[in-house]
Amino acid sequence: MLIPSRNRGGLSRRRFVTGLGAGGLMAALPRPLQAHTPAAGQVPPTARARWDLRVGRTRIEIDRKVLHAPCIGEDVPGPILRWRQGDTVSINVTNTLADEDTSIHWHGLRLPAAMDGVPGLSFAGIPPGETFTYRFPVTQSGTYWYHSHSGMQEAQGLYGAIVIDPPVPDPQPCARDYVILLSEWSDVSPMDMLSNLKMQDDYYVFRQRTLASLPREAREAGSTLAALKDRLAWSRMRMAATDIADVTGVIYTYLLNGHAPDMNWNALFSPGERVRLRFINGASMTFFDIRIPGLEMLVVAADGNAVEPVPVDEFRIGVAETYDVIVQPREARAYTIFAQSEDRTGYARGTLAPQPGMSGPIPPMDPRPVRTMVDMGMDDMKPGESMNGMAMPEHGHDMSASHSHSHLMPHHEGGTMDGMDMTGHAPQHPMGGMQPTTPQQTPHRHDTPTPRHEEGAMAGMDMADMQPAGHGHAMPMSEHRVDEPVHHQPAGRMHRPGAMDHDAPAPGTMPVLEVDDPGPPPLNVENQNIARMPTDRLGSPGDGLEHNGRRVLNYRQLRATRPGSDPRPPTREIIMHLTGNMERYIWGFNGRKFSESGPIRLRRNERVRFTLINDTMMEHPIHLHGMWSELENGQGAYRPYKHTLISQPGSKLSYLVTADAPGLWAYHCHLMLHMETGMFRTVIVE
Amino acid sequence: MRRVLLLAALLLPAAAPPAQACSQSQTTTTARKTATTAPRKSLPRPVYHAADAPTNAPVAYVGGMKPVMDQGRYFHGILDQLEGRYAPGGTDFRWDGEAWYGGDYNRLWLKSEGTLEHGRLHDGDHELLYSRAVSPYWNVQAGVRADIDDGPTRTWGALGVQGLALYQFEFQATAYVSDRGRFASRIEGSYDFLLTNRLILQPQAEFNLYTKSDPARQVGAGLSDVDAGLRLRYEVWRKFAPYVAVSYAGYLTQARRIVHDQQGESGALRLTFGVRSWF
C-alpha cells in the first residue's frame, strides 16, 4: 500500500519549490504533457445557455504527480461556464467513466432540488455511459463553481468555474476579467488519505512542536517554562496546537487554474486597467490566504453576491467560497498572485503581467499559525481550569445564572432598549462582562444601530442571546436535556431584576422565536471537545492572519449592496454544534455523524436562524445547498448572502435562511474528508 | 420485574403531559411527527431537535443512495517492533504488532508478539479481540489470548482497555483468565517524544502479572516479567521507520528465581536494531 509519493514526504513543499530555482526560468520551459487549454482562467467571450460536458478520466501529470483524474473535457479544472441571468440553461453531462457514477453539483446556485446534482438527494447520479440533462433557470449572477458530488471525484479534478452575467451592466466595470480557481493536486487517492488519517490523525503534518522547535517557542512565549506549560496543556487535551490542516503540502501541489507554482499561470493587463479577479477555492481540504504584493485588492463580491467594496491587502478564502476582487495595477511590471495554504506548507501562484511569460518575486511564506485556547472555545482560560473558579465581580450567583446575566447587565444599566444588543448575536460577548481584556469583545461593535430591530421580536432576540450562552453552556449535563424552549423554563433560571420577562413579550412584537438547542454536545467517541465559551470571531480574519501588519478581510466587513429580500424575523433558531474527534478522525454535528442522525426538517418558507458553535479546533466551511445563508454579521438588513460560511474554531456565528426551496438538500462541511466522515446533514424543506 | 414495568407504564402517562406540551410548543416537525407515531414507552423519551434528530424517521434517498459514506471500514496493521536484539552469544529476534479491521466503533483486533531466542520461540502471545470504542480516546477490548510458542500452550479469556491516556500516552491494560482458573494481567504503555518531526524517541514498556506461577512457561506469581525499550526511530515516511534502541527483557521476583533455577538468563539489556512499519 505504499505509494511512491509518500517518499516525497521528506521534502517540504518549500524546499521542493525552491529547489526548482527561479520561477521565471521555469515559465519559459515547455509545460508538462497535460493538455491545459491556453485559455485557463479566461472567461469565455460570450454567455451560452447550452453546454455539453463529458466526464472521463484523463492521465494528467502536474508537478511530477501523475493521476488518472476524473475531469471534464480532459482538463483540470473543467471549462469555465459562462451563463446569463434570466436564461434557462441546459447542460448535458455525459459520463464516459468506465465503472463509476458521476454527478455535477452547481455550487451556490438556486435551482430546483432535482437539478442540484447530489446523488441520493437530487437524483440517482449519472451511471457510466449515460447522459443527464440539467435544465434550470438562472436567477442570479456572479462567480460560482461546479464540482462532482460523487465518490471523491471532486478532490481529484472534477470541478470548474461558473461565471454568470448580470442582466444589468456591471456596476464595477473592468477591462479584464479572469477566473482564479485554486485547488490541490495529489497522486494519493482521497480514500488513501482518509484511511491514513483514520490510523494516524497527524499523518500529513510535519510541522509539529518538537524538541528542536522548543528554543524558538521559548523565545516567543518568554520562557522555556511557559512554552513547556503550553505544550503540556495541549498534550493534556490530547490535541496539537499545530493541527492546522489535515492534509498538507507534503502530498499536495497547490494549483492556480490548474497550474502548479512553477508553471506560473499568467494573466495580462495594461497599466491602469481595472482587472476583475474571480477567486474560487475549489480545493477539497485547503484554505488559502491570498495577496498580491504591491496591489490593493478591492473585494466587490462574496459568494457571487455584490458587497460594498472593501479595500484589503489580503483575504482568506475557505474551501468552496468565492470572492471577486478588483485590482488596478498601474506599473508595467509583474505582480505575483500569491495564495499560501493556511498551514503554510505550500502555495499556489500566478502572475499578473503586462506581457506573457513574466514573473514577479515570490514572497516568503508567513509563519504557520498555532492554535490557542481561543480556538478551543476556552477563551483565555487554561484548559483544566473550570468556570467555577472564575470570579464573578457583580453577583455571587451560580455560574449559569450569572453567565447569561452578565451578558445583559451592562446594557441594562443603560436603561434603554436601544442599549441592548438586539441582533441576536449571542456569540458576540457571551462573557463580555467578565473578560474585558479580550480584544474581540468590545461591548458595542455595531456601527449601524438602526437595523438592529429589523430582525424582530425582543423576546426572540433575548432568547437567541441568552439561551446558548447561559443555558447552553454553563449548565450541568442533566439540565441540557430539557426539551422545552427556554421561555418555558422556570423564571428562576433567566429572570433577573431588570431583565425582560420572557413569558410576556412586549405588545406588538413578532412571534416568539423557538430555540432548538440540543445543548452542548456530549463528549463521546465522536466528539473530543466542548467549546465552553465560544466567541464571536466574525471580526477576526482567522488564525495566522491577525496582527500581520496587513489589512486582512474579515466577515464583519462584508456588507451587501442592497437589503435582504426577506425582512421577516426568524421564527426558529437551530443551534448546531460542529464536533469531531480528530484522534479517531470522525466529524459531525452535535457529536453525531451523518449516518446516526435524521434530517433537519424545515417548513416551506420558514424563516430560520442557524447558529453554529464550533467545538472543534479547526475551521469548517459550512455549505447549505439550494438556499442562501444570510450571515448575521452586524450589517443589519445589508447582511451578506453567502452559500458557504467559515466557522472559525471556538467560535459562534449565526445566519438566516428562508426555506423557500422545497426538496432534499445537502448541508455539510465542505472539507471533503470531514464531509465523508460524517459532517453532513440532510435538510428537508417540506 | 414485570411489576416494575407496569408501574412505570402507569406512572408515565401522568408524567408525560408536561413534557408533551413542551415538545409541541417547540413544534419542530420532527417532534410532532414522532410524538404521534411513537407511542409512549417506559424508556426515557428521546430528545427531539431539528439538528439532532434520531434516525428512526428514515429519509427516502433517491435510489437508496446515501450522500455520504461515513460508515467505511478500514484495515490496518502495524509492527511496532520488528527487531534484532544483539548479544555476543546470539542475537534474539522480536516482533510485536497488531492489526485491526472495522469501522469507527466496532473493530476486530489481532495482536501478536514473540521472541526468537537461540532458535526457540518464547513469549509467543497472540490475541484475537473485539474492540468497541467507548469514549473519545478509549476502547474496550474482549476476546481470547493464546500463548503459542515452543513452550506449553495456554489459553485465556481477555478483557481490557486500550487508548490514549492524558498527555498522549498510548496505553493498554488487559486482564486475563485462563481455562485453569488463573488470572493474569498485562500493562503496556508508550510515549512518543518528537525530537524533530521525523526523529522520534519512544520509551515503551510492557509488564506481565500472574496470580500463580507456571514454571514451564517461566512465569512467576506476582510481577513476572518486563519487556521495555527506548527506541529512536526515524520516519523516512510515516509507514517506514528504522530505529536503534536499547531494550531490556527480564524476569522479576518469583519468575526470576524460576528462570535462575532453570539456568536461564534472567534479564539482559541489549543493543537493538529494527524497523517500525505499518500499512
Coordinates of N, CA and C in Angstrom, one line a residue, chain B residues 5-186:
Chain B
L5 N -42.2 -2.6 35.5 CA -42.6 -2.1 34.2 C -44.0 -1.6 34.2
L6 N -44.9 -2.4 34.7 CA -46.3 -2.0 34.8 C -46.4 -0.7 35.5
L7 N -45.7 -0.6 36.6 CA -45.8 0.6 37.4 C -45.3 1.8 36.6
A8 N -44.2 1.6 35.9 CA -43.7 2.6 35.1 C -44.7 3.1 34.0
A9 N -45.3 2.1 33.4 CA -46.3 2.4 32.4 C -47.5 3.2 32.9
L10 N -47.8 2.9 34.2 CA -48.9 3.6 34.8 C -48.5 5.0 35.1
L11 N -47.3 5.1 35.6 CA -46.8 6.4 36.1 C -46.5 7.4 34.9
L12 N -46.0 6.8 33.9 CA -45.5 7.7 32.8 C -46.6 8.6 32.2
P13 N -47.7 8.0 31.9 CA -48.7 8.9 31.3 C -49.0 10.1 32.1
A14 N -48.9 9.9 33.4 CA -49.1 11.0 34.3 C -48.0 12.0 34.2
A15 N -46.8 11.5 34.1 CA -45.7 12.4 34.0 C -45.5 13.0 32.6
A16 N -46.1 12.4 31.6 CA -45.9 12.8 30.3 C -46.5 14.1 29.8
P17 N -47.7 14.5 30.2 CA -48.3 15.7 29.6 C -47.4 16.9 29.6
P18 N -46.8 17.3 30.7 CA -46.0 18.5 30.6 C -44.9 18.4 29.6
A19 N -44.2 17.3 29.6 CA -43.2 17.1 28.6 C -43.8 17.2 27.2
Q20 N -44.9 16.5 27.0 CA -45.6 16.5 25.7 C -45.9 18.0 25.3
A21 N -46.4 18.7 26.2 CA -46.8 20.1 25.9 C -45.5 20.9 25.4
C22 N -44.5 20.6 26.1 CA -43.2 21.3 25.8 C -42.8 21.0 24.4
S23 N -42.8 19.7 24.1 CA -42.3 19.3 22.8 C -43.2 19.9 21.7
Q24 N -44.5 20.0 22.0 CA -45.4 20.6 21.0 C -45.1 22.0 20.8
S25 N -44.9 22.7 21.9 CA -44.6 24.1 21.8 C -43.3 24.3 21.0
Q26 N -42.5 23.4 21.0 CA -41.3 23.5 20.2 C -41.6 23.4 18.7
T27 N -42.6 22.6 18.4 CA -43.1 22.4 17.1 C -42.1 22.3 16.0
T28 N -41.1 21.6 16.3 CA -40.3 21.1 15.2 C -41.1 20.0 14.6
T29 N -41.0 20.0 13.3 CA -41.9 19.0 12.6 C -41.6 17.6 13.1
T30 N -40.3 17.4 13.3 CA -39.9 16.1 13.8 C -40.5 15.7 15.1
A31 N -40.5 16.7 15.9 CA -41.1 16.5 17.3 C -42.5 16.1 17.2
R32 N -43.2 16.8 16.3 CA -44.7 16.5 16.2 C -44.9 15.1 15.7
K33 N -44.2 14.8 14.7 CA -44.3 13.6 14.0 C -44.1 12.4 14.9
T34 N -43.0 12.5 15.6 CA -42.6 11.4 16.4 C -43.5 11.3 17.6
A35 N -44.0 12.4 18.1 CA -44.9 12.3 19.2 C -46.2 11.5 18.8
T36 N -46.6 11.7 17.6 CA -47.8 11.0 17.2 C -47.5 9.5 16.8
T37 N -46.4 9.3 16.1 CA -46.2 8.0 15.6 C -45.7 7.0 16.7
A38 N -44.8 7.5 17.6 CA -44.2 6.7 18.6 C -45.0 6.7 19.8
P39 N -45.6 5.6 20.2 CA -46.4 5.5 21.4 C -45.4 5.7 22.6
R40 N -46.0 6.2 23.7 CA -45.1 6.3 24.9 C -44.6 5.0 25.4
K41 N -43.4 4.9 25.7 CA -42.9 3.7 26.2 C -42.3 4.0 27.6
S42 N -41.9 2.9 28.2 CA -41.3 3.2 29.5 C -39.8 3.6 29.4
L43 N -39.3 3.7 28.2 CA -37.9 4.1 28.0 C -37.9 5.7 28.2
P44 N -36.8 6.2 28.6 CA -36.7 7.7 28.6 C -37.0 8.3 27.3
R45 N -37.8 9.3 27.2 CA -38.2 9.8 26.0 C -37.0 10.5 25.3
P46 N -36.7 10.2 24.1 CA -35.6 10.8 23.4 C -35.9 12.3 23.2
V47 N -34.8 13.1 23.1 CA -34.9 14.5 22.9 C -34.9 14.8 21.4
Y48 N -35.9 15.4 21.0 CA -36.0 15.7 19.5 C -35.6 17.1 19.2
H49 N -34.6 17.2 18.5 CA -34.2 18.5 18.0 C -34.0 18.4 16.5
A50 N -34.3 19.5 15.9 CA -34.2 19.6 14.4 C -32.8 19.2 14.0
A51 N -31.8 19.6 14.8 CA -30.4 19.4 14.4 C -29.9 18.1 14.9
D52 N -30.7 17.4 15.7 CA -30.2 16.3 16.4 C -31.2 15.2 16.3
A53 N -31.8 15.1 15.2 CA -33.0 14.2 15.1 C -32.5 12.8 15.1
P54 N -33.3 11.9 15.6 CA -33.0 10.5 15.6 C -33.2 9.9 14.2
T55 N -32.7 8.8 13.9 CA -32.7 8.2 12.6 C -34.0 7.4 12.3
N56 N -34.9 7.4 13.3 CA -36.0 6.5 13.1 C -37.1 7.0 12.1
A57 N -36.9 8.2 11.6 CA -37.8 8.6 10.5 C -36.9 8.7 9.2
P58 N -36.8 7.5 8.6 CA -35.8 7.5 7.5 C -36.2 8.4 6.3
V59 N -35.1 8.9 5.7 CA -35.3 9.7 4.6 C -35.3 8.8 3.3
A60 N -36.2 9.1 2.4 CA -36.3 8.3 1.2 C -35.2 8.9 0.2
Y61 N -34.0 8.3 0.3 CA -33.0 8.7 -0.6 C -33.2 8.2 -2.0
V62 N -33.0 9.0 -3.0 CA -33.2 8.6 -4.3 C -32.3 7.4 -4.7
G63 N -32.9 6.3 -5.1 CA -32.2 5.1 -5.4 C -31.5 4.5 -4.2
G64 N -32.0 4.9 -3.0 CA -31.4 4.3 -1.8 C -29.9 4.8 -1.6
M65 N -29.5 5.8 -2.3 CA -28.1 6.2 -2.2 C -28.0 7.2 -1.0
K66 N -27.0 6.9 -0.2 CA -26.7 7.8 0.9 C -25.7 8.8 0.3
P67 N -25.9 10.0 0.6 CA -24.9 11.0 0.0 C -23.5 10.9 0.6
V68 N -23.4 10.3 1.8 CA -22.1 10.3 2.4 C -21.8 8.9 2.9
M69 N -20.7 8.4 2.7 CA -20.3 7.1 3.2 C -19.5 7.2 4.5
D70 N -20.1 7.5 5.6 CA -19.3 7.7 6.8 C -19.2 6.4 7.6
Q71 N -19.6 5.3 7.0 CA -19.5 4.0 7.8 C -18.5 3.1 7.2
G72 N -17.5 3.7 6.6 CA -16.4 2.9 5.9 C -15.7 2.0 6.9
R73 N -15.2 0.9 6.4 CA -14.4 0.0 7.2 C -13.0 0.1 6.7
Y74 N -12.1 0.0 7.7 CA -10.7 0.1 7.3 C -9.9 -1.1 7.9
F75 N -8.8 -1.3 7.2 CA -7.9 -2.4 7.6 C -6.5 -1.8 7.7
H76 N -5.9 -2.0 8.9 CA -4.6 -1.5 9.1 C -3.8 -2.5 10.0
G77 N -2.5 -2.5 9.8 CA -1.7 -3.4 10.6 C -0.4 -2.6 10.9
I78 N 0.1 -2.8 12.1 CA 1.3 -2.1 12.5 C 2.3 -3.1 13.2
L79 N 3.5 -3.1 12.8 CA 4.6 -3.8 13.5 C 5.3 -2.7 14.3
D80 N 5.0 -2.6 15.5 CA 5.7 -1.6 16.4 C 7.2 -2.0 16.6
Q81 N 7.3 -3.3 16.7 CA 8.7 -3.8 16.9 C 8.9 -5.0 15.9
L82 N 10.0 -4.8 15.2 CA 10.5 -5.9 14.3 C 12.0 -5.7 14.4
E83 N 12.6 -6.5 15.3 CA 13.9 -6.0 15.7 C 14.8 -7.2 16.0
G84 N 16.1 -6.9 15.9 CA 17.1 -7.8 16.4 C 17.8 -7.3 17.6
R85 N 17.8 -8.1 18.7 CA 18.4 -7.7 19.9 C 19.8 -8.3 20.0
Y86 N 20.8 -7.5 19.9 CA 22.1 -8.0 19.7 C 22.7 -8.5 21.1
A87 N 23.4 -9.6 21.0 CA 24.1 -10.1 22.2 C 25.3 -10.9 21.6
P88 N 26.4 -10.9 22.3 CA 27.6 -11.7 21.8 C 27.3 -13.2 21.6
G89 N 26.4 -13.7 22.5 CA 26.1 -15.1 22.5 C 25.1 -15.5 21.4
G90 N 24.5 -14.5 20.8 CA 23.5 -14.8 19.8 C 22.4 -13.7 19.9
T91 N 22.0 -13.3 18.7 CA 21.0 -12.3 18.7 C 19.6 -12.8 18.7
D92 N 18.8 -12.1 19.5 CA 17.3 -12.5 19.6 C 16.6 -11.7 18.6
F93 N 15.5 -12.3 18.1 CA 14.6 -11.5 17.2 C 13.2 -11.4 17.9
R94 N 12.7 -10.2 17.8 CA 11.4 -10.0 18.4 C 10.5 -9.2 17.5
W95 N 9.2 -9.6 17.6 CA 8.2 -8.8 16.9 C 7.1 -8.5 17.9
D96 N 6.4 -7.4 17.6 CA 5.3 -7.0 18.4 C 4.4 -6.1 17.5
G97 N 3.2 -6.6 17.2 CA 2.4 -5.8 16.3 C 0.9 -6.1 16.5
E98 N 0.1 -5.4 15.8 CA -1.3 -5.6 15.8 C -1.9 -5.2 14.5
A99 N -3.1 -5.7 14.3 CA -3.8 -5.3 13.1 C -5.3 -5.2 13.4
W100 N -6.0 -4.4 12.8 CA -7.4 -4.3 13.0 C -8.2 -4.0 11.8
Y101 N -9.4 -4.5 11.8 CA -10.3 -4.3 10.7 C -11.7 -3.8 11.3
G102 N -12.2 -2.8 10.7 CA -13.6 -2.4 11.2 C -13.8 -0.9 11.0
G103 N -14.9 -0.4 11.6 CA -15.3 0.9 11.4 C -15.0 1.8 12.6
D104 N -15.8 2.8 12.8 CA -15.4 3.8 13.9 C -15.7 3.2 15.3
Y105 N -16.6 2.3 15.4 CA -17.0 1.8 16.7 C -16.5 0.4 17.0
N106 N -16.8 -0.5 16.0 CA -16.5 -1.9 16.2 C -15.4 -2.4 15.3
R107 N -14.4 -3.0 16.0 CA -13.3 -3.5 15.2 C -12.8 -4.8 15.7
L108 N -12.2 -5.5 14.9 CA -11.7 -6.8 15.2 C -10.1 -6.6 15.3
W109 N -9.6 -7.0 16.4 CA -8.1 -6.7 16.6 C -7.4 -8.1 16.7
L110 N -6.2 -8.0 16.1 CA -5.3 -9.2 16.2 C -4.0 -8.6 16.8
K111 N -3.6 -9.2 17.9 CA -2.3 -8.7 18.5 C -1.4 -9.9 18.5
S112 N -0.1 -9.7 18.3 CA 0.8 -10.8 18.3 C 2.2 -10.3 18.7
E113 N 2.8 -11.1 19.5 CA 4.2 -10.8 19.9 C 4.9 -12.1 20.1
G114 N 6.2 -12.0 20.1 CA 7.0 -13.2 20.3 C 8.5 -12.9 20.2
T115 N 9.3 -13.8 20.8 CA 10.8 -13.6 20.7 C 11.4 -14.9 20.3
L116 N 12.3 -14.8 19.3 CA 13.0 -16.0 18.8 C 14.4 -15.9 19.5
E117 N 14.6 -16.9 20.3 CA 15.8 -16.9 21.2 C 16.6 -18.2 21.0
H118 N 17.7 -18.2 20.5 CA 18.5 -19.4 20.3 C 17.7 -20.4 19.5
G119 N 17.0 -20.0 18.5 CA 16.2 -21.0 17.8 C 14.9 -21.4 18.4
R120 N 14.6 -20.9 19.6 CA 13.4 -21.3 20.3 C 12.5 -20.1 20.4
L121 N 11.2 -20.3 20.2 CA 10.2 -19.2 20.3 C 9.7 -19.0 21.7
H122 N 9.9 -17.8 22.2 CA 9.5 -17.5 23.6 C 8.4 -16.5 23.6
D123 N 7.7 -16.4 24.7 CA 6.8 -15.2 24.9 C 5.8 -15.0 23.7
G124 N 5.5 -16.2 23.1 CA 4.5 -16.1 22.0 C 3.1 -15.8 22.5
D125 N 2.6 -14.7 22.1 CA 1.3 -14.3 22.7 C 0.5 -13.7 21.6
H126 N -0.7 -14.3 21.4 CA -1.5 -13.9 20.3 C -2.9 -13.7 20.8
E127 N -3.5 -12.6 20.4 CA -4.8 -12.3 20.9 C -5.7 -11.9 19.7
L128 N -6.9 -12.4 19.8 CA -8.0 -12.0 18.9 C -9.1 -11.3 19.7
L129 N -9.3 -10.1 19.5 CA -10.2 -9.3 20.3 C -11.2 -8.5 19.5
Y130 N -12.4 -8.4 20.2 CA -13.4 -7.5 19.6 C -13.1 -6.2 20.4
S131 N -13.1 -5.1 19.6 CA -12.8 -3.8 20.2 C -14.0 -2.9 20.0
R132 N -14.4 -2.2 21.0 CA -15.5 -1.3 21.0 C -15.1 0.1 21.5
A133 N -15.3 1.1 20.6 CA -15.0 2.4 21.1 C -16.0 2.9 22.1
V134 N -15.5 3.4 23.2 CA -16.5 3.8 24.3 C -16.4 5.2 24.7
S135 N -15.3 5.9 24.3 CA -15.2 7.3 24.7 C -14.2 8.0 23.7
P136 N -14.0 9.3 23.9 CA -13.2 9.9 22.8 C -11.9 9.2 22.6
Y137 N -11.3 8.6 23.6 CA -9.9 8.1 23.4 C -9.8 6.6 23.8
W138 N -10.9 6.0 24.3 CA -10.7 4.6 24.8 C -11.6 3.6 24.1
N139 N -11.0 2.4 24.0 CA -11.7 1.3 23.5 C -11.7 0.2 24.5
V140 N -12.8 -0.5 24.6 CA -12.8 -1.7 25.5 C -12.6 -2.9 24.5
Q141 N -11.8 -3.8 25.0 CA -11.5 -5.0 24.1 C -11.7 -6.3 24.9
A142 N -12.3 -7.2 24.2 CA -12.5 -8.5 24.8 C -12.3 -9.6 23.8
G143 N -11.8 -10.7 24.3 CA -11.6 -11.8 23.3 C -10.8 -13.0 23.9
V144 N -9.9 -13.6 23.1 CA -9.1 -14.7 23.6 C -7.7 -14.4 23.4
R145 N -6.9 -15.1 24.2 CA -5.4 -15.0 24.1 C -4.9 -16.4 24.1
A146 N -4.0 -16.6 23.2 CA -3.3 -18.0 23.2 C -1.8 -17.8 23.3
D147 N -1.2 -18.4 24.2 CA 0.2 -18.4 24.3 C 0.7 -19.6 23.5
I148 N 1.2 -19.3 22.3 CA 1.6 -20.4 21.5 C 3.1 -20.1 21.1
D149 N 4.0 -21.0 21.5 CA 5.4 -20.9 21.2 C 6.0 -22.3 21.5
D150 N 7.3 -22.3 21.7 CA 7.9 -23.6 21.9 C 7.6 -24.2 23.3
G151 N 7.0 -23.4 24.2 CA 6.6 -23.9 25.5 C 5.2 -24.5 25.4
P152 N 4.7 -24.9 26.6 CA 3.3 -25.4 26.6 C 2.3 -24.3 26.3
T153 N 1.3 -24.7 25.6 CA 0.3 -23.7 25.2 C -0.7 -23.4 26.3
R154 N -1.0 -22.2 26.4 CA -2.1 -21.7 27.4 C -3.1 -20.9 26.7
T155 N -4.3 -21.0 27.1 CA -5.4 -20.1 26.5 C -6.0 -19.3 27.6
W156 N -6.4 -18.2 27.3 CA -7.0 -17.2 28.2 C -8.2 -16.5 27.6
G157 N -9.1 -16.1 28.4 CA -10.1 -15.1 28.0 C -9.5 -13.7 28.4
A158 N -9.8 -12.7 27.6 CA -9.2 -11.4 27.8 C -10.2 -10.3 27.8
L159 N -10.0 -9.4 28.7 CA -10.8 -8.2 28.8 C -9.9 -7.0 29.1
G160 N -10.0 -5.9 28.3 CA -9.1 -4.8 28.6 C -9.5 -3.5 28.0
V161 N -8.7 -2.5 28.3 CA -8.9 -1.2 27.7 C -7.6 -0.9 26.9
Q162 N -7.9 -0.1 25.9 CA -6.8 0.4 25.0 C -7.1 1.8 24.6
G163 N -6.1 2.6 24.6 CA -6.4 4.0 24.2 C -5.3 5.0 24.5
L164 N -5.7 6.2 24.5 CA -4.8 7.3 24.6 C -5.0 8.0 25.9
A165 N -4.1 7.9 26.8 CA -4.3 8.5 28.2 C -3.9 9.9 28.1
L166 N -4.1 10.6 29.2 CA -3.8 12.0 29.3 C -2.3 12.2 28.8
Y167 N -2.1 13.3 28.3 CA -0.7 13.7 27.8 C -0.3 12.7 26.7
Q168 N -1.2 12.1 26.0 CA -1.0 11.4 24.8 C -0.1 10.1 25.1
F169 N -0.3 9.5 26.2 CA 0.3 8.2 26.4 C -0.5 7.1 25.8
E170 N 0.1 6.3 25.0 CA -0.5 5.1 24.5 C -0.6 4.1 25.6
F171 N -1.7 3.5 25.8 CA -1.8 2.7 27.0 C -2.8 1.5 26.7
Q172 N -2.4 0.3 27.2 CA -3.2 -0.8 27.1 C -3.1 -1.6 28.5
A173 N -4.3 -2.0 29.0 CA -4.3 -2.8 30.2 C -5.3 -3.9 29.9
T174 N -4.8 -5.1 30.1 CA -5.7 -6.3 29.8 C -5.7 -7.3 31.0
A175 N -6.8 -7.8 31.3 CA -6.9 -8.8 32.4 C -7.2 -10.1 31.7
Y176 N -6.7 -11.2 32.2 CA -6.9 -12.5 31.5 C -7.3 -13.5 32.6
V177 N -8.1 -14.4 32.1 CA -8.5 -15.6 33.0 C -8.3 -16.8 32.2
S178 N -7.5 -17.7 32.7 CA -7.2 -18.9 31.9 C -8.2 -20.0 32.1
D179 N -8.1 -21.0 31.3 CA -9.0 -22.2 31.4 C -8.7 -22.9 32.6
R180 N -7.6 -22.7 33.3 CA -7.4 -23.4 34.5 C -7.7 -22.5 35.8
G181 N -8.4 -21.4 35.5 CA -8.8 -20.6 36.6 C -7.8 -19.7 37.2
R182 N -6.8 -19.4 36.4 CA -5.7 -18.5 36.8 C -6.0 -17.1 36.2
F183 N -5.4 -16.2 36.9 CA -5.6 -14.8 36.4 C -4.2 -14.2 36.0
A184 N -4.3 -13.3 35.1 CA -3.1 -12.6 34.7 C -3.5 -11.2 34.2
S185 N -2.5 -10.4 34.0 CA -2.7 -9.1 33.6 C -1.5 -8.6 32.8
R186 N -1.8 -7.7 31.9 CA -0.7 -7.1 31.1 C -0.9 -5.6 31.0

